[in-house]
Amino acid sequence: ELPDGVTRPTVAQFKQLVVSALRELHGEVGAALPVDVLTYEEKTLSAILRVISSGFVKLWSALTLLGFYQNRRCAFRVLQTSPFLLALAGNSRELVLD
Amino acid sequence: YSYHVFAFSVGYSTVALNHVIDFKEKKQEIAKPVSLLELFPSLPIVQGTSKRIKVLTRLTLVVSDPSHCNILRSTSANIRWFDIIAVFPKTEKLFHIACTTLDVDLVCINVTEKLPFYFRRPPVNMAIDRGIYFELLYTPAIKDSTMRRYTVSNALSLMQICKGKNIVISSAAERPLELRGPYDVANLGLLFGLSESEAKAAVSTNCRATILHGETRKSACGVVYTVKKPRKVEEEETTLPAFKKAKTQA
């Protein structure tokens, strides 16, 4: 999430943002973690990332603690995590009780 | 107060508004918290359930002197308006006092600078027995990288002493963008050295226990229970603090 009025990042900038978040929190070893951006929607600013399971905690914590993008405040909201891509199709948190 | 709009949209069911009182200034009076109805005309519904979000009030006392603690014992009527009371000790003596004798629900652990004192095991164990929780903040970790270092180092030293029990992780967010979802915060607990189940508990069950602790502290002033010893026929009467349940034995 970004505040209003900030230019939205492109795919490459987004990937660079993720890698720099890892570098800030976990250093060079963290930045070397192989992360893939599978999809990226610029309109909704949402993406699907893939990472090796041993690096999962590092990536998630680095994204949570990222505070600034181009000197403006930003926030990463992790909507869903799952080891299977198909599970991301349905969000169990959006189910509503009658 | 748009961050409450965010809070339930990311999955929180209860939010506590914090009022900080700093005793360094003279003549600090504890102000009555703003009435909740003025802030939100209608509380929105939590995502995933059909209940509305609950908003509680919380008071944080920044104490750097033992005389500041007297405000807790005084019968100031304003204290009763707050659901949760937290204390922020600045010295080792005050930390000891807060863990052992003060009537609070949370003890805040400073994350923004190097702790001037080391944690010792006896007061921490006493606090765990009394049901007091230690609170860590995660918002400074988002703002500044030096604060991140202090957050992690202080959290790790606390973990070594208390072995991950009685921890609550909370946000001192001042803007909606500083808030993070509950699962994200539980993941931060893993960074601080908690195990997975402890990390999730730090966000969910421990917080609920703190709220209940505050309720018991507000409601009862003393409990009397009698114990009959099985062999001797004498009876004992003891007064217990409010948060221990009454036991009766035949």
mmCIF file with all atom_site columns, N, CA and C in Angstrom, chain A residues 6 45 68 75 77 86:
data_model
loop_
_atom_site.group_PDB
_atom_site.id
_atom_site.type_symbol
_atom_site.label_atom_id
_atom_site.label_alt_id
_atom_site.label_comp_id
_atom_site.label_asym_id
_atom_site.label_entity_id
_atom_site.label_seq_id
_atom_site.pdbx_PDB_ins_code
_atom_site.Cartn_x
_atom_site.Cartn_y
_atom_site.Cartn_z
_atom_site.occupancy
_atom_site.B_iso_or_equiv
_atom_site.pdbx_formal_charge
_atom_site.auth_seq_id
_atom_site.auth_comp_id
_atom_site.auth_asym_id
_atom_site.auth_atom_id
_atom_site.pdbx_PDB_model_num
ATOM 1  N N  . VAL A 1 6  ? 1.883  8.979   -5.031 1.00 0.00 ? 6  VAL A N  1
ATOM 2  C CA . VAL A 1 6  ? 3.210  8.442   -5.330 1.00 0.00 ? 6  VAL A CA 1
ATOM 3  C C  . VAL A 1 6  ? 3.131  7.666   -6.633 1.00 0.00 ? 6  VAL A C  1
ATOM 4  N N  . LEU A 1 45 ? -1.502 -2.895  -7.193 1.00 0.00 ? 45 LEU A N  1
ATOM 5  C CA . LEU A 1 45 ? -0.220 -3.015  -6.490 1.00 0.00 ? 45 LEU A CA 1
ATOM 6  C C  . LEU A 1 45 ? -0.130 -4.328  -5.740 1.00 0.00 ? 45 LEU A C  1
ATOM 7  N N  . PHE A 1 68 ? 9.722  2.458   3.991  1.00 0.00 ? 68 PHE A N  1
ATOM 8  C CA . PHE A 1 68 ? 9.778  3.602   3.088  1.00 0.00 ? 68 PHE A CA 1
ATOM 9  C C  . PHE A 1 68 ? 9.998  3.179   1.652  1.00 0.00 ? 68 PHE A C  1
ATOM 10 N N  . ALA A 1 75 ? 3.433  0.330   3.089  1.00 0.00 ? 75 ALA A N  1
ATOM 11 C CA . ALA A 1 75 ? 3.162  -0.837  3.916  1.00 0.00 ? 75 ALA A CA 1
ATOM 12 C C  . ALA A 1 75 ? 2.952  -2.033  3.009  1.00 0.00 ? 75 ALA A C  1
ATOM 13 N N  . ARG A 1 77 ? 1.227  -5.604  2.755  1.00 0.00 ? 77 ARG A N  1
ATOM 14 C CA . ARG A 1 77 ? 0.229  -6.440  3.420  1.00 0.00 ? 77 ARG A CA 1
ATOM 15 C C  . ARG A 1 77 ? 0.259  -7.798  2.754  1.00 0.00 ? 77 ARG A C  1
ATOM 16 N N  . LEU A 1 86 ? -2.221 -23.195 -6.335 1.00 0.00 ? 86 LEU A N  1
ATOM 17 C CA . LEU A 1 86 ? -3.665 -23.292 -6.523 1.00 0.00 ? 86 LEU A CA 1
ATOM 18 C C  . LEU A 1 86 ? -4.422 -22.794 -5.303 1.00 0.00 ? 86 LEU A C  1
#
